[in-house]
mmCIF file of C-alpha atoms in Angstrom:
data_model
loop_
_atom_site.group_PDB
_atom_site.id
_atom_site.type_symbol
_atom_site.label_atom_id
_atom_site.label_comp_id
_atom_site.label_asym_id
_atom_site.label_seq_id
_atom_site.Cartn_x
_atom_site.Cartn_y
_atom_site.Cartn_z
ATOM 1 C CA MET A 159 59.128 -4.871 15.030
ATOM 2 C CA ALA A 160 59.303 -8.711 16.409
ATOM 3 C CA PRO A 161 57.182 -11.229 14.701
ATOM 4 C CA ARG A 162 53.936 -12.882 16.489
ATOM 5 C CA ALA A 163 54.307 -16.067 18.421
ATOM 6 C CA ASN A 164 53.580 -19.068 16.229
ATOM 7 C CA TRP A 165 52.281 -20.924 19.540
ATOM 8 C CA LYS A 166 51.711 -20.118 23.763
ATOM 9 C CA GLY A 167 51.802 -22.426 26.226
ATOM 10 C CA PHE A 168 54.169 -23.977 28.869
ATOM 11 C CA LEU A 169 57.002 -25.861 29.142
ATOM 12 C CA ARG A 170 57.372 -28.522 31.538
ATOM 13 C CA LEU A 171 59.863 -30.546 33.315
ATOM 14 C CA SER A 172 58.217 -33.174 35.477
ATOM 15 C CA LEU A 173 56.665 -30.599 37.948
ATOM 16 C CA VAL A 174 59.058 -27.802 36.764
ATOM 17 C CA THR A 175 56.539 -25.539 34.670
ATOM 18 C CA CYS A 176 56.848 -22.037 32.849
ATOM 19 C CA PRO A 177 54.834 -19.945 30.271
ATOM 20 C CA VAL A 178 56.419 -19.996 26.889
ATOM 21 C CA ALA A 179 56.068 -18.514 23.709
ATOM 22 C CA LEU A 180 57.513 -20.565 20.317
ATOM 23 C CA TYR A 181 58.299 -17.908 17.049
ATOM 24 C CA PRO A 182 59.755 -18.979 13.771
ATOM 25 C CA ALA A 183 63.859 -18.995 13.628
ATOM 26 C CA THR A 184 63.793 -18.270 10.033
ATOM 27 C CA SER A 185 61.842 -16.203 7.334
ATOM 28 C CA GLU A 186 61.020 -16.343 3.576
ATOM 29 C CA GLY A 187 59.395 -12.654 3.634
ATOM 30 C CA GLU A 188 62.582 -11.404 2.482
ATOM 31 C CA LYS A 189 63.181 -13.137 -1.018
ATOM 32 C CA ILE A 190 61.615 -11.914 -3.766
ATOM 33 C CA SER A 191 58.185 -13.213 -4.782
ATOM 34 C CA PHE A 192 56.272 -13.216 -7.769
ATOM 35 C CA ASN A 193 52.330 -12.779 -8.659
ATOM 36 C CA GLN A 194 50.478 -14.232 -11.387
ATOM 37 C CA LEU A 195 49.303 -11.350 -13.724
ATOM 38 C CA ASN A 196 46.609 -11.716 -17.028
ATOM 39 C CA ARG A 197 49.492 -11.110 -20.004
ATOM 40 C CA GLN A 198 46.454 -9.703 -21.755
ATOM 41 C CA THR A 199 45.013 -7.125 -19.141
ATOM 42 C CA GLY A 200 48.254 -6.847 -16.656
ATOM 43 C CA HIS A 201 45.468 -7.729 -13.954
ATOM 44 C CA ARG A 202 46.412 -9.866 -11.087
ATOM 45 C CA ILE A 203 44.725 -13.526 -11.000
ATOM 46 C CA LYS A 204 42.380 -14.260 -8.201
ATOM 47 C CA TYR A 205 41.517 -17.536 -6.898
ATOM 48 C CA LEU A 206 38.061 -18.404 -5.562
ATOM 49 C CA ARG A 207 36.356 -21.241 -3.879
ATOM 50 C CA VAL A 208 34.124 -22.797 -5.916
ATOM 51 C CA ASP A 209 31.612 -26.235 -5.766
ATOM 52 C CA ALA A 210 33.635 -28.761 -8.100
ATOM 53 C CA ASP A 211 30.398 -29.920 -9.107
ATOM 54 C CA THR A 212 28.028 -26.317 -9.799
ATOM 55 C CA GLY A 213 31.032 -23.683 -10.307
ATOM 56 C CA ASP A 214 29.444 -21.629 -7.568
ATOM 57 C CA GLU A 215 31.469 -19.802 -5.327
ATOM 58 C CA VAL A 216 31.521 -21.177 -1.670
ATOM 59 C CA PRO A 217 31.773 -18.777 1.776
ATOM 60 C CA ASN A 218 34.230 -19.702 4.434
ATOM 61 C CA GLU A 219 31.312 -20.681 6.800
ATOM 62 C CA ASP A 220 30.458 -23.501 4.522
ATOM 63 C CA ILE A 221 33.778 -24.977 3.845
ATOM 64 C CA VAL A 222 34.358 -27.909 6.223
ATOM 65 C CA LYS A 223 36.902 -30.533 6.215
ATOM 66 C CA GLY A 224 36.432 -33.991 4.681
ATOM 67 C CA TYR A 225 38.154 -37.147 4.109
ATOM 68 C CA GLU A 226 37.776 -39.071 1.207
ATOM 69 C CA LEU A 227 36.759 -42.825 1.795
ATOM 70 C CA ASP A 228 36.468 -43.460 -2.013
ATOM 71 C CA LYS A 229 35.734 -41.661 -5.218
ATOM 72 C CA GLY A 230 33.236 -38.746 -4.265
ATOM 73 C CA GLN A 231 32.546 -40.255 -1.056
ATOM 74 C CA TYR A 232 34.062 -38.082 1.980
ATOM 75 C CA ILE A 233 33.511 -38.465 5.713
ATOM 76 C CA GLU A 234 33.373 -34.378 7.292
ATOM 77 C CA VAL A 235 34.662 -33.327 10.149
ATOM 78 C CA THR A 236 34.020 -30.258 11.913
ATOM 79 C CA LYS A 237 36.286 -27.534 13.901
ATOM 80 C CA ASP A 238 34.171 -28.706 17.223
ATOM 81 C CA GLU A 239 34.923 -32.236 16.605
ATOM 82 C CA LEU A 240 38.380 -31.336 16.115
ATOM 83 C CA GLU A 241 39.115 -29.595 18.998
ATOM 84 C CA GLU A 242 37.011 -32.263 21.290
ATOM 85 C CA ILE A 243 40.394 -34.203 20.468
ATOM 86 C CA ALA A 244 42.937 -31.715 21.156
ATOM 87 C CA LEU A 245 45.968 -33.518 23.385
ATOM 88 C CA GLU A 246 47.826 -31.886 25.897
ATOM 89 C CA SER A 247 50.593 -31.108 24.102
ATOM 90 C CA THR A 248 48.026 -28.131 22.164
ATOM 91 C CA ARG A 249 48.832 -26.151 25.312
ATOM 92 C CA THR A 250 51.841 -27.886 26.556
ATOM 93 C CA ILE A 251 55.377 -28.896 25.774
ATOM 94 C CA GLU A 252 55.967 -32.045 28.108
ATOM 95 C CA ILE A 253 59.916 -33.107 28.019
ATOM 96 C CA ASP A 254 59.753 -36.793 27.729
ATOM 97 C CA GLU A 255 63.509 -37.667 27.282
ATOM 98 C CA PHE A 256 66.758 -36.591 26.778
ATOM 99 C CA VAL A 257 69.084 -37.727 23.610
ATOM 100 C CA ASP A 258 72.375 -37.490 22.183
ATOM 101 C CA LYS A 259 72.258 -34.845 19.634
ATOM 102 C CA ALA A 260 74.516 -37.358 17.601
ATOM 103 C CA ASP A 261 71.551 -39.805 18.003
ATOM 104 C CA ILE A 262 68.885 -37.569 15.582
ATOM 105 C CA ASP A 263 69.053 -38.496 12.104
ATOM 106 C CA PRO A 264 68.972 -35.158 9.866
ATOM 107 C CA ARG A 265 66.264 -36.129 7.715
ATOM 108 C CA TYR A 266 63.975 -35.818 10.393
ATOM 109 C CA LEU A 267 64.908 -32.199 10.922
ATOM 110 C CA ILE A 268 61.878 -29.844 9.836
ATOM 111 C CA ARG A 269 62.406 -26.381 11.123
ATOM 112 C CA PRO A 270 63.800 -24.430 13.969
ATOM 113 C CA TYR A 271 62.106 -21.592 16.397
ATOM 114 C CA TYR A 272 63.058 -19.640 19.151
ATOM 115 C CA LEU A 273 61.447 -20.346 22.577
ATOM 116 C CA ARG A 274 61.493 -17.505 25.523
ATOM 117 C CA PRO A 275 59.210 -17.324 28.270
ATOM 118 C CA ASP A 276 56.064 -15.256 28.263
ATOM 119 C CA GLY A 277 55.426 -12.416 30.469
ATOM 120 C CA LYS A 278 57.740 -11.794 33.249
ATOM 121 C CA VAL A 279 56.849 -14.995 35.548
ATOM 122 C CA GLY A 280 58.656 -18.063 35.101
ATOM 123 C CA HIS A 281 61.887 -17.036 34.096
ATOM 124 C CA ASP A 282 63.735 -19.043 37.078
ATOM 125 C CA ALA A 283 61.691 -22.078 35.823
ATOM 126 C CA PHE A 284 62.970 -21.278 32.630
ATOM 127 C CA ALA A 285 66.672 -20.741 33.220
ATOM 128 C CA VAL A 286 66.536 -24.304 35.359
ATOM 129 C CA ILE A 287 65.190 -26.076 32.467
ATOM 130 C CA ARG A 288 67.522 -24.224 29.858
ATOM 131 C CA GLU A 289 71.175 -24.983 31.902
ATOM 132 C CA THR A 290 70.318 -28.511 32.847
ATOM 133 C CA ILE A 291 70.350 -29.345 29.123
ATOM 134 C CA ARG A 292 73.310 -27.217 28.721
ATOM 135 C CA GLU A 293 75.056 -28.671 31.529
ATOM 136 C CA MET A 294 73.615 -32.620 30.350
ATOM 137 C CA ASP A 295 74.961 -31.991 26.832
ATOM 138 C CA LYS A 296 71.846 -32.960 25.831
ATOM 139 C CA VAL A 297 68.651 -32.710 23.482
ATOM 140 C CA ALA A 298 65.306 -32.622 24.789
ATOM 141 C CA ILE A 299 62.687 -34.246 22.958
ATOM 142 C CA GLY A 300 58.572 -32.930 23.717
ATOM 143 C CA ARG A 301 55.447 -32.595 21.746
ATOM 144 C CA VAL A 302 53.917 -29.763 20.425
ATOM 145 C CA VAL A 303 50.525 -29.039 18.785
ATOM 146 C CA LEU A 304 51.021 -26.789 15.913
ATOM 147 C CA THR A 305 48.957 -25.997 12.749
ATOM 148 C CA ASN A 306 46.437 -28.610 14.302
ATOM 149 C CA ARG A 307 49.087 -31.112 14.097
ATOM 150 C CA GLU A 308 50.974 -32.497 16.871
ATOM 151 C CA HIS A 309 54.968 -32.772 16.246
ATOM 152 C CA ILE A 310 58.039 -33.920 17.924
ATOM 153 C CA ILE A 311 59.973 -31.018 19.011
ATOM 154 C CA ALA A 312 63.671 -31.198 19.870
ATOM 155 C CA LEU A 313 65.093 -28.382 22.710
ATOM 156 C CA GLU A 314 68.604 -26.719 22.620
ATOM 157 C CA PRO A 315 69.872 -24.081 24.831
ATOM 158 C CA MET A 316 71.033 -21.206 22.481
ATOM 159 C CA ASP A 317 72.281 -17.790 24.241
ATOM 160 C CA LYS A 318 69.742 -16.945 26.953
ATOM 161 C CA GLY A 319 67.090 -19.049 25.164
ATOM 162 C CA LEU A 320 66.010 -22.489 23.428
ATOM 163 C CA VAL A 321 66.045 -23.520 19.926
ATOM 164 C CA GLY A 322 63.373 -25.876 19.017
ATOM 165 C CA THR A 323 63.423 -28.016 15.666
ATOM 166 C CA LEU A 324 60.204 -29.817 14.588
ATOM 167 C CA LEU A 325 61.254 -33.206 13.666
ATOM 168 C CA ARG A 326 59.481 -35.913 11.338
ATOM 169 C CA TYR A 327 57.231 -39.006 12.159
ATOM 170 C CA PRO A 328 59.047 -42.070 11.320
ATOM 171 C CA TYR A 329 56.468 -42.752 8.299
ATOM 172 C CA GLU A 330 57.392 -39.300 7.016
ATOM 173 C CA VAL A 331 60.806 -40.175 6.113
ATOM 174 C CA ARG A 332 61.193 -42.577 2.791
ATOM 175 C CA ASN A 333 63.152 -45.504 2.888
ATOM 176 C CA GLU A 334 66.669 -44.884 1.274
ATOM 177 C CA ALA A 335 66.758 -48.508 -0.100
ATOM 178 C CA GLU A 336 64.260 -47.693 -2.712
ATOM 179 C CA TYR A 337 66.843 -44.907 -3.904
ATOM 180 C CA PHE A 338 70.368 -46.428 -3.562
ATOM 181 C CA GLU A 339 70.218 -50.010 -4.055
ATOM 182 C CA GLU A 340 70.529 -49.541 -7.964
ATOM 183 C CA ILE A 341 73.685 -47.439 -7.174
ATOM 184 C CA GLU A 342 77.061 -50.113 -8.372
ATOM 185 C CA ASN A 343 79.669 -51.089 -5.853
ATOM 186 C CA VAL A 344 82.637 -49.880 -7.157
ATOM 187 C CA LYS A 345 86.356 -50.131 -5.308
ATOM 188 C CA VAL A 346 87.971 -47.022 -4.942
ATOM 189 C CA THR A 347 91.871 -47.302 -5.303
ATOM 190 C CA LYS A 348 94.131 -45.921 -2.613
ATOM 191 C CA ASP A 349 95.692 -43.693 -4.929
ATOM 192 C CA MET A 350 92.122 -41.757 -5.852
ATOM 193 C CA LEU A 351 90.917 -41.755 -2.303
ATOM 194 C CA ASP A 352 94.731 -39.817 -1.328
ATOM 195 C CA LEU A 353 94.311 -37.550 -4.145
ATOM 196 C CA ALA A 354 90.419 -36.491 -3.342
ATOM 197 C CA LYS A 355 91.863 -36.419 0.677
ATOM 198 C CA HIS A 356 94.029 -33.610 -0.681
ATOM 199 C CA ILE A 357 91.858 -32.085 -2.520
ATOM 200 C CA VAL A 358 89.447 -31.896 0.648
ATOM 201 C CA ASN A 359 92.393 -30.898 2.764
ATOM 202 C CA GLN A 360 93.113 -27.733 0.779
ATOM 203 C CA LYS A 361 89.423 -26.698 0.561
ATOM 204 C CA ALA A 362 88.676 -27.160 4.329
ATOM 205 C CA SER A 363 87.531 -24.529 6.280
ATOM 206 C CA SER A 364 84.514 -23.774 8.866
ATOM 207 C CA PHE A 365 81.410 -23.374 8.413
ATOM 208 C CA ASP A 366 80.078 -19.538 8.267
ATOM 209 C CA PRO A 367 76.825 -19.002 6.617
ATOM 210 C CA GLU A 368 77.854 -15.223 6.000
ATOM 211 C CA LYS A 369 80.180 -16.536 3.102
ATOM 212 C CA PHE A 370 77.291 -17.683 0.861
ATOM 213 C CA GLU A 371 74.792 -15.619 -1.463
ATOM 214 C CA ASP A 372 72.382 -16.477 -2.738
ATOM 215 C CA HIS A 373 73.187 -15.981 -6.027
ATOM 216 C CA TYR A 374 69.532 -16.322 -8.114
ATOM 217 C CA GLU A 375 67.868 -14.117 -5.562
ATOM 218 C CA ALA A 376 70.385 -11.568 -6.567
ATOM 219 C CA ALA A 377 69.774 -12.925 -10.310
ATOM 220 C CA LEU A 378 66.234 -11.955 -9.733
ATOM 221 C CA ILE A 379 66.905 -8.524 -8.459
ATOM 222 C CA ASP A 380 68.884 -7.942 -11.156
ATOM 223 C CA LEU A 381 66.661 -8.815 -13.711
ATOM 224 C CA ILE A 382 63.917 -6.641 -12.396
ATOM 225 C CA ASN A 383 66.372 -3.574 -11.690
ATOM 226 C CA GLN A 384 66.839 -4.160 -15.622
ATOM 227 C CA LYS A 385 63.492 -4.277 -16.599
ATOM 228 C CA ARG A 386 62.324 -0.829 -14.606
ATOM 229 C CA ALA A 387 65.361 0.336 -16.060
ATOM 230 C CA GLY A 388 64.215 -0.120 -19.727
ATOM 231 C CA LYS A 389 67.619 -2.128 -20.544
ATOM 232 C CA PRO A 390 67.315 -5.045 -23.080
ATOM 233 C CA ILE A 391 67.338 -8.496 -21.250
ATOM 234 C CA THR A 392 70.341 -10.283 -22.449
ATOM 235 C CA PRO A 393 70.527 -14.377 -21.632
ATOM 236 C CA LYS A 394 73.969 -14.828 -19.949
ATOM 237 C CA PHE A 395 76.608 -17.093 -21.270
ATOM 238 C CA LYS A 396 76.423 -20.615 -20.109
ATOM 239 C CA PRO A 397 79.665 -22.829 -19.730
ATOM 240 C CA ALA A 398 79.682 -25.985 -21.839
ATOM 241 C CA THR A 399 79.766 -29.292 -19.946
ATOM 242 C CA THR A 400 82.257 -31.696 -20.170
ATOM 243 C CA ASN A 401 81.970 -35.354 -19.281
ATOM 244 C CA VAL A 402 85.147 -36.810 -17.277
ATOM 245 C CA VAL A 403 86.639 -39.097 -19.082
ATOM 246 C CA ASP A 404 90.185 -40.245 -17.072
ATOM 247 C CA LEU A 405 89.280 -40.094 -13.625
ATOM 248 C CA MET A 406 92.568 -40.308 -12.039
ATOM 249 C CA GLU A 407 93.765 -37.343 -14.529
ATOM 250 C CA ALA A 408 90.656 -35.278 -13.081
ATOM 251 C CA LEU A 409 92.033 -35.824 -9.699
ATOM 252 C CA ARG A 410 95.338 -34.848 -10.461
ATOM 253 C CA ARG A 411 94.116 -31.881 -11.879
ATOM 254 C CA SER A 412 91.617 -30.951 -9.325
ATOM 255 C CA VAL A 413 94.490 -30.884 -6.833
ATOM 256 C CA GLY A 414 96.781 -28.531 -9.245
ATOM 257 C CA ARG A 415 94.054 -26.396 -9.602
ATOM 258 C CA GLU A 416 93.038 -26.022 -5.885
ATOM 259 C CA ALA A 417 97.009 -25.594 -4.989
ATOM 260 C CA THR A 418 97.104 -22.349 -7.606
ATOM 261 C CA PRO A 419 96.224 -19.185 -5.319
ATOM 262 C CA ALA A 420 93.456 -17.331 -6.742
ATOM 263 C CA LYS A 421 93.703 -13.535 -8.063
ATOM 264 C CA ALA A 422 93.915 -10.803 -6.207
ATOM 265 C CA ALA A 423 90.008 -9.959 -5.601
ATOM 266 C CA LYS A 424 88.347 -6.607 -4.466
ATOM 267 C CA PRO A 425 87.531 -7.153 -0.881
ATOM 268 C CA ALA A 426 84.314 -8.578 0.128
ATOM 269 C CA LYS A 427 81.901 -6.069 1.354
ATOM 270 C CA LYS A 428 80.663 -6.423 4.551
ATOM 271 C CA ALA A 429 78.368 -8.914 5.269
ATOM 272 C CA ARG A 430 74.495 -7.579 5.872
ATOM 273 C CA LYS A 431 72.707 -7.812 9.060
ATOM 274 C CA ALA A 432 70.246 -10.702 9.211
ATOM 275 C CA SER A 433 67.478 -8.176 9.875
ATOM 276 C CA SER A 434 67.985 -6.651 6.316
ATOM 277 C CA GLY A 435 66.886 -7.911 2.996
ATOM 278 C CA GLN A 436 67.488 -8.751 -0.024
ATOM 279 C CA LYS A 437 64.870 -6.223 -1.162
ATOM 280 C CA GLU A 438 66.782 -2.974 -0.128
ATOM 281 C CA MET A 439 68.643 -3.718 -3.195
ATOM 282 C CA LEU A 440 65.885 -2.780 -5.705
ATOM 283 C CA MET A 441 65.934 0.540 -7.387
ATOM 284 C CA PRO A 442 63.628 2.986 -5.571
ATOM 285 C CA ILE A 443 60.340 3.834 -6.827
ATOM 286 C CA GLU A 444 59.887 7.072 -8.467
ATOM 287 C CA GLY A 445 58.436 9.704 -6.987
ATOM 288 C CA LYS A 446 60.112 8.922 -3.688
ATOM 289 C CA LYS A 447 62.941 11.004 -3.673
ATOM 290 C CA PRO A 448 64.259 13.072 -0.792
ATOM 291 C CA LYS A 449 62.263 16.164 -0.503
ATOM 292 C CA GLU A 450 64.872 19.118 -2.000
ATOM 293 C CA THR A 451 65.365 22.267 0.720
ATOM 294 C CA ALA A 452 63.377 25.241 -0.696
ATOM 295 C CA ALA A 453 66.140 27.545 -1.142
ATOM 296 C CA LYS A 454 69.115 26.612 -2.597
ATOM 297 C CA LYS A 455 72.391 27.908 -0.918
ATOM 298 C CA PRO A 456 75.158 29.202 -2.869
ATOM 299 C CA THR A 457 77.455 27.109 -4.398
ATOM 300 C CA ALA A 458 81.152 27.860 -2.623
ATOM 301 C CA LYS A 459 83.761 28.625 -4.703
ATOM 302 C CA PRO A 460 86.390 25.409 -4.216
ATOM 303 C CA GLN A 461 89.663 26.083 -2.149
ATOM 304 C CA ARG A 462 92.774 24.493 -3.197
ATOM 305 C CA LYS A 463 93.954 22.560 -0.700
ATOM 306 C CA SER A 464 97.242 23.156 0.776
ATOM 307 C CA ALA A 465 100.353 20.777 0.277
#
């Protein structure tokens, strides 16, 4: 079943408008997740919303938002008051400008969404907007309200639809100078740079996400399967880390290592489709075995195959 739309409204380029729906392009639902348990009873931990002073549980209808001015002093804001200041971008993605993709600093990228026409009308207008962005080789910049906050959204064509990536505001991005100013100014020699470039050329490839495996997720699945099977858990060997003493020698050895052909390995398994998750690798739960037929067929005697 397709996921439910996170947002529905209109996409508008000047006077061209069409109804659209916004869907999450990524999912964390297939990752292994844990619940917190009481070690003594094995029961799941439950969190309650309680008054910080009285300790009494507070029902949802009595909970309002508050902005803290000073310690213990709040300005209360109701849901109705938040709806009063609703922006036009609550229901419409207005395309404000078109920019080159290279102009978007990757630090501003948050998360991707799929955008498609909503319903049977507006497909023509959607196609005009999509193909205009594609032909101009630009990224459309607009605004959309999600989770009660307005976000910048960058729209790009993908197949028959659009990919919308939420962007951060400047005040959300930290200044790099705070972290980089203490890095020493080191002069890299040409010999070192040539060796490093040689390593890069040996490792050069095209990006294919199917080649990568989530090793930690696989280790979690293995751990859970071992515990369900009652097998003892033994810590895995961790190689000792060594400090590089001679950088030039390390570069030379790296070049030699990358040039050495890897040992013949078993052919890699065909990558699973994105729709099938990691959890399918868990052991089946006891009692959920396929039903056996009521009457067993007589076993046929094995026949020798002719050469």
